[in-house]
Short mmCIF file of C-alpha atoms in Angstrom, two decimals:
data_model
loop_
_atom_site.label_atom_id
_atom_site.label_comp_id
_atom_site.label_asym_id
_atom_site.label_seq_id
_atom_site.Cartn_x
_atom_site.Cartn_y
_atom_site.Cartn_z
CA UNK A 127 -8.54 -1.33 -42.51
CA UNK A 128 -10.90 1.39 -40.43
CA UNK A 129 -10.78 0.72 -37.04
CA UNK A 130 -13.54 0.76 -34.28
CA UNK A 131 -16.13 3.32 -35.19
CA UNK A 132 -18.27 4.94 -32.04
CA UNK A 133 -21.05 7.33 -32.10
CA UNK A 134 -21.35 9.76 -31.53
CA UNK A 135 -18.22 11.22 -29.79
CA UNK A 136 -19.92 13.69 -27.54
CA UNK A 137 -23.41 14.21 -25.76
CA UNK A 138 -25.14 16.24 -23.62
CA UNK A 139 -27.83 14.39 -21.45
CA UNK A 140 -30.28 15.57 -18.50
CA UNK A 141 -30.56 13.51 -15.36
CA UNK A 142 -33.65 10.72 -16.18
CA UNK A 143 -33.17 10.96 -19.62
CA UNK A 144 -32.00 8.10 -21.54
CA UNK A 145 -28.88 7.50 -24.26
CA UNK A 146 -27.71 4.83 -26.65
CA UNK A 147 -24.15 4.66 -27.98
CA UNK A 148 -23.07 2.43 -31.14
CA UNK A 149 -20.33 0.67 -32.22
CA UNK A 150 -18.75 -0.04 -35.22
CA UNK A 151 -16.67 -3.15 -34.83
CA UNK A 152 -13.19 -3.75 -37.12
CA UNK A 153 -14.39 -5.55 -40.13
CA UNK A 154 -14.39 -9.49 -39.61
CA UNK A 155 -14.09 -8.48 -35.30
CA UNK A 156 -16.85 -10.69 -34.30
CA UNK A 157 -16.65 -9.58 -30.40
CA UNK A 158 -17.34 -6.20 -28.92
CA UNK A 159 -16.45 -5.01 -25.87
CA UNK A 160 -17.61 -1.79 -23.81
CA UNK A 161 -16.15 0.25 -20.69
CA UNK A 162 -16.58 2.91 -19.14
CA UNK A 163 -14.06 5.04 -17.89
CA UNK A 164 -13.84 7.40 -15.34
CA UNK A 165 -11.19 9.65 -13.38
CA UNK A 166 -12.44 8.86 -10.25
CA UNK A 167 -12.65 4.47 -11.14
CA UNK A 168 -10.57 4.33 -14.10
CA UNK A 169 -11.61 2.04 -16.89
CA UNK A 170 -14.56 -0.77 -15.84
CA UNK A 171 -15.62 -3.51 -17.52
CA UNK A 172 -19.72 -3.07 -18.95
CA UNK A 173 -20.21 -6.15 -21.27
CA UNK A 174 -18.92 -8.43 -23.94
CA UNK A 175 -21.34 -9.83 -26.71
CA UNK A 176 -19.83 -12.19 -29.20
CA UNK A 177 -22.52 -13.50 -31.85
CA UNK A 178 -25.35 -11.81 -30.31
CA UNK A 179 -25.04 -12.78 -26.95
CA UNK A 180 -24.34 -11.17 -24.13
CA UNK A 181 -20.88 -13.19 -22.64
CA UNK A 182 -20.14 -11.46 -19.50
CA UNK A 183 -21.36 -8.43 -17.90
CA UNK A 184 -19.74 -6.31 -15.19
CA UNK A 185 -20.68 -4.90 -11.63
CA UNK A 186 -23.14 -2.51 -13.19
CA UNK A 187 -27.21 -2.20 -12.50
CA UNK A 188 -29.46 -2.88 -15.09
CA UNK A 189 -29.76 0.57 -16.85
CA UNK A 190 -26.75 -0.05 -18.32
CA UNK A 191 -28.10 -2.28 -21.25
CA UNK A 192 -26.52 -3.40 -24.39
CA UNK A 193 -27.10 -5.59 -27.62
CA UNK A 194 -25.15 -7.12 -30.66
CA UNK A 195 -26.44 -7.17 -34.25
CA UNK A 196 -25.93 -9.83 -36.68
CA UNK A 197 -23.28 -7.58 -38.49
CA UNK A 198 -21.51 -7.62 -35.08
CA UNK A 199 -22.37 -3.62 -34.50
CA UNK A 200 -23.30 -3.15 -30.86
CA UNK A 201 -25.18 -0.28 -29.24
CA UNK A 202 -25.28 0.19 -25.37
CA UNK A 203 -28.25 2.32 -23.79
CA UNK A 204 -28.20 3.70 -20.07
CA UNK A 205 -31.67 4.76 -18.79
CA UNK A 206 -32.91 7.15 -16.03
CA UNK A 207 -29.55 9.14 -16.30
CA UNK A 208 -27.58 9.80 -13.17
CA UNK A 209 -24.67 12.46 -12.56
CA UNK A 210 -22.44 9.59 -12.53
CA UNK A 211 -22.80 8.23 -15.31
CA UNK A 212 -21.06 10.82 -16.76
CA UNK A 213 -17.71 9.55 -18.64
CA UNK A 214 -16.36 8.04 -21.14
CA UNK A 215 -17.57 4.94 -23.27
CA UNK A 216 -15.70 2.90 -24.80
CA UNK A 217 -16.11 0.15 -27.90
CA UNK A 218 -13.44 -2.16 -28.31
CA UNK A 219 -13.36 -5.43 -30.88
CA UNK A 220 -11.72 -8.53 -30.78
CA UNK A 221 -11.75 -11.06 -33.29
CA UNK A 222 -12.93 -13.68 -30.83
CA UNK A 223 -13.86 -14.13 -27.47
CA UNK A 224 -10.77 -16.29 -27.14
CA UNK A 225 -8.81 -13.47 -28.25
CA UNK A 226 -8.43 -12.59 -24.20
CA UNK A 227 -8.21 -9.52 -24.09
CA UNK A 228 -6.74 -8.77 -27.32
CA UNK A 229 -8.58 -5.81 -27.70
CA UNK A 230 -8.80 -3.14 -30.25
CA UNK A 231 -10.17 0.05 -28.97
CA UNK A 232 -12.05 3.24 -30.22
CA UNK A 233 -11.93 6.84 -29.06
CA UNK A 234 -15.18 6.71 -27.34
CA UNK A 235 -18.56 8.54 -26.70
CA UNK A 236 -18.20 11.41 -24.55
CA UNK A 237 -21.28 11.48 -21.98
CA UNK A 238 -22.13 14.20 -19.93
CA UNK A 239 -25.59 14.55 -17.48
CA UNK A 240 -26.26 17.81 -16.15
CA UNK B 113 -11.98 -10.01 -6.88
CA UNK B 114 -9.81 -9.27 -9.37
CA UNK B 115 -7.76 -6.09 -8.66
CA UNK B 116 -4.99 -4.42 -10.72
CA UNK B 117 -2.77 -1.80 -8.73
CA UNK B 118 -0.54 0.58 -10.31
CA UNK B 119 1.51 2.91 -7.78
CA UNK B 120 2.70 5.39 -9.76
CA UNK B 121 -0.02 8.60 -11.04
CA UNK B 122 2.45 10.78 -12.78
CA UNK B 123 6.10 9.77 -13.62
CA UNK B 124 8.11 12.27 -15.38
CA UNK B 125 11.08 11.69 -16.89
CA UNK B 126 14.14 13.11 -19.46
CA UNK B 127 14.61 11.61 -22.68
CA UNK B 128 17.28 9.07 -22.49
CA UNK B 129 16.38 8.26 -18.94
CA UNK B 130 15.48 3.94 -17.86
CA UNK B 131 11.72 3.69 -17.24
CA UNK B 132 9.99 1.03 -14.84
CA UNK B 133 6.10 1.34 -14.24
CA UNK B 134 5.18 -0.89 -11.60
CA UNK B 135 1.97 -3.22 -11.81
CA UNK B 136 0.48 -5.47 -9.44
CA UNK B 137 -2.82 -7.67 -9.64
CA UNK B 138 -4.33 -10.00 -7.67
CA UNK B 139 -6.47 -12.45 -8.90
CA UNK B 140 -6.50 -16.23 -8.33
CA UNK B 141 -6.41 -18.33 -10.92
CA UNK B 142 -4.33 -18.49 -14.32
CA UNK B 143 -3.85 -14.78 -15.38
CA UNK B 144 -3.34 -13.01 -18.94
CA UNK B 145 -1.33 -9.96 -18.50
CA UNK B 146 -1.32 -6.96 -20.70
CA UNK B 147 -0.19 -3.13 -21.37
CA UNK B 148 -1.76 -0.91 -23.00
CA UNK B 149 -1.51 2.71 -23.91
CA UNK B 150 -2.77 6.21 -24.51
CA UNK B 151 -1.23 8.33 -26.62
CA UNK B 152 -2.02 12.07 -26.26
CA UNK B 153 -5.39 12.24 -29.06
CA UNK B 154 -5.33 8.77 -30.10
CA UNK B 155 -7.73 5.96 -28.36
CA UNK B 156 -6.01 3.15 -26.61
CA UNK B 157 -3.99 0.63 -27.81
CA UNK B 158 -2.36 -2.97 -26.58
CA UNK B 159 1.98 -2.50 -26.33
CA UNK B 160 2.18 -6.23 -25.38
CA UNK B 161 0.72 -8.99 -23.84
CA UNK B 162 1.56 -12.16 -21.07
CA UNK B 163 -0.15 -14.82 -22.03
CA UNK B 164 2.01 -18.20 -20.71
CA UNK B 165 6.09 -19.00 -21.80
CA UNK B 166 8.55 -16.87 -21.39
CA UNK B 167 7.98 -14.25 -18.41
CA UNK B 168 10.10 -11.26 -20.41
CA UNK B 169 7.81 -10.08 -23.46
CA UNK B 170 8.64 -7.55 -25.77
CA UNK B 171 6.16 -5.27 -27.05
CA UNK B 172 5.87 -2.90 -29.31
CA UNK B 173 8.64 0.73 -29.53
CA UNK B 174 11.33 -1.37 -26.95
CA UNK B 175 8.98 -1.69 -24.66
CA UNK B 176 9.47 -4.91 -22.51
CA UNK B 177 7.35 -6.30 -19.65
CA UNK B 178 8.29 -8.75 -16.89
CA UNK B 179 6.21 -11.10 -14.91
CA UNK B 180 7.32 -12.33 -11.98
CA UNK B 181 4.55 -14.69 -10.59
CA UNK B 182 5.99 -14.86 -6.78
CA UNK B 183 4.89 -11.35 -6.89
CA UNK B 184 2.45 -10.47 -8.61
CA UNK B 185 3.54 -8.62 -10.50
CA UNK B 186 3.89 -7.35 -14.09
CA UNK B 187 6.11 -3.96 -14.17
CA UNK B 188 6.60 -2.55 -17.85
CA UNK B 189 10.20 -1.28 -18.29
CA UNK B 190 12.33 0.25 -21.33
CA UNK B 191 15.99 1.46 -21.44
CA UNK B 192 15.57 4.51 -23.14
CA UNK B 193 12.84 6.76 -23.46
CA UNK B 194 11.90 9.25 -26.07
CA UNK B 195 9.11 12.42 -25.89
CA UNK B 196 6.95 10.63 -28.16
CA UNK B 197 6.33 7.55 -25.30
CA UNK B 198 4.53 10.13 -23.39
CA UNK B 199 1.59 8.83 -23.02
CA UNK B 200 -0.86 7.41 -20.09
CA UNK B 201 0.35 3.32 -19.57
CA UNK B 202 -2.47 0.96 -18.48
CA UNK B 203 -1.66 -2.15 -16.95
CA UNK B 204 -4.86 -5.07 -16.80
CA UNK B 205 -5.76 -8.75 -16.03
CA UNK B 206 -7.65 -11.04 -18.12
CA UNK B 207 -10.20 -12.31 -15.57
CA UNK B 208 -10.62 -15.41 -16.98
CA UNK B 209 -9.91 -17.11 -19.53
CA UNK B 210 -11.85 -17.38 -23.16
CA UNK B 211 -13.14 -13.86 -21.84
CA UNK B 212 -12.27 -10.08 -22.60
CA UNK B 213 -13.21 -8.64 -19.47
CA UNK B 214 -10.40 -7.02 -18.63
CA UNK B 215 -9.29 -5.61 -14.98
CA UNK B 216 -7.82 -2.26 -15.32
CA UNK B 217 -5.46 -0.38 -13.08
CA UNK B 218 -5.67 3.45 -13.18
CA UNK B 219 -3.04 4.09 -14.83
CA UNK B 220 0.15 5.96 -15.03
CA UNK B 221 0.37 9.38 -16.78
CA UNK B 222 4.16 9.34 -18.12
CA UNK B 223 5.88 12.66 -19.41
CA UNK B 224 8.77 12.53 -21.38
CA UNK B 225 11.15 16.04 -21.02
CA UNK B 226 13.19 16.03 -24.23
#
């Protein structure tokens, strides 16, 4: 069974530009999850969607944007690029919400904004 | 808020040697416990979970985890360890139930000598 599927694994962004990261959930995983992790804050919560919808969303502004398509893919965007948004991004599925925190993880989209 | 604390960066240790990572969270309602890891190259993956029951689980590679609800606390342990548990150990919360939003700690970077 493939696992989580993210893409891509590394970028290179400018400071105001814009990015979108997708994710590949495990076949029949109908929730996806993202973080971001950092050395500085460690791993933080982004978003959940399950069936489209957005479930819960963490302490982040409102660049950091996501959706959910009906084949349970999910791509997150960040606009207007800041320094700090450089890290890593991470995708993980679940096979429902009421999995808690069951998660199954990819190896991530590498950001960096110069 | 939810908070996870894990006091130990960077534990090194010889193979054979008794390993205890310690994890503490605070949170205030009914809490879902979990471990998971980070092997050198690969992306992260659950080694076991507290959901309700019995407060010793077993995990994955004689791993074991103990919560102790007077304190807190959920501190991963195993007898034995081997060079191929090095790894980075992440302890989290479920912050609420029927959710994966997941509280992280920072982790602890473990290096096995053999």
């Amino acid at each position: 069974k493939a696992g989580v599927t993210q893409t891509p694994r590394y970028l290179i962004k400018t400071r105001g530009q814009q990015v979108t990261l997708s994710c590949s959930p495990i076949s029949g995983h109908r929730s996806v999850s993202w973080y971001q992790q950092t050395p500085g804050q460690g791993l933080q919560f982004l978003f959940e969607y399950f069936s489209e919808t957005q479930r819960n969303k963490g302490n982040f502004p409102g660049r950091f944007s996501g959706r959910q398509f009906s084949n349970s893919r999910s791509e997150m965007n960040v606009s207007t690029l800041e320094l700090g948004d450089s890290a890593l991004y991470l995708c993980a599925s679940s096979l429902h919400p009421a999995n808690t925190g069951e998660l199954f993880f990819g190896e991530g989209s590498r950001l960096t904004v110069l | 808020a939810q908070s996870v604390s894990q006091h130990n960066h960077h534990v090194i240790l010889s193979e054979a040697a008794s390993l205890e990572l310690g994890c503490n969270y605070s949170y205030g309602g009914t809490v879902n416990l979990f471990w998971y890891v980070q092997y050198p190259g690969q992306h992260l993956q659950l080694l076991l979970k507290y959901f309700s029951g019995d407060p010793l689980v077993k995990g994955i590679k004689g791993f074991e985890a103990e919560f102790i609800k007077s304190k807190f606390s959920f501190n991963l342990r195993k007898p034995s360890v081997q060079w191929s548990d090095t790894a980075e150990y992440f302890c989290a919360v479920n912050g609420r139930t029927g959710a994966n939003n997941l509280f992280f700690g920072t982790g602890t970077r473990l290096t096995v000598i053999p």
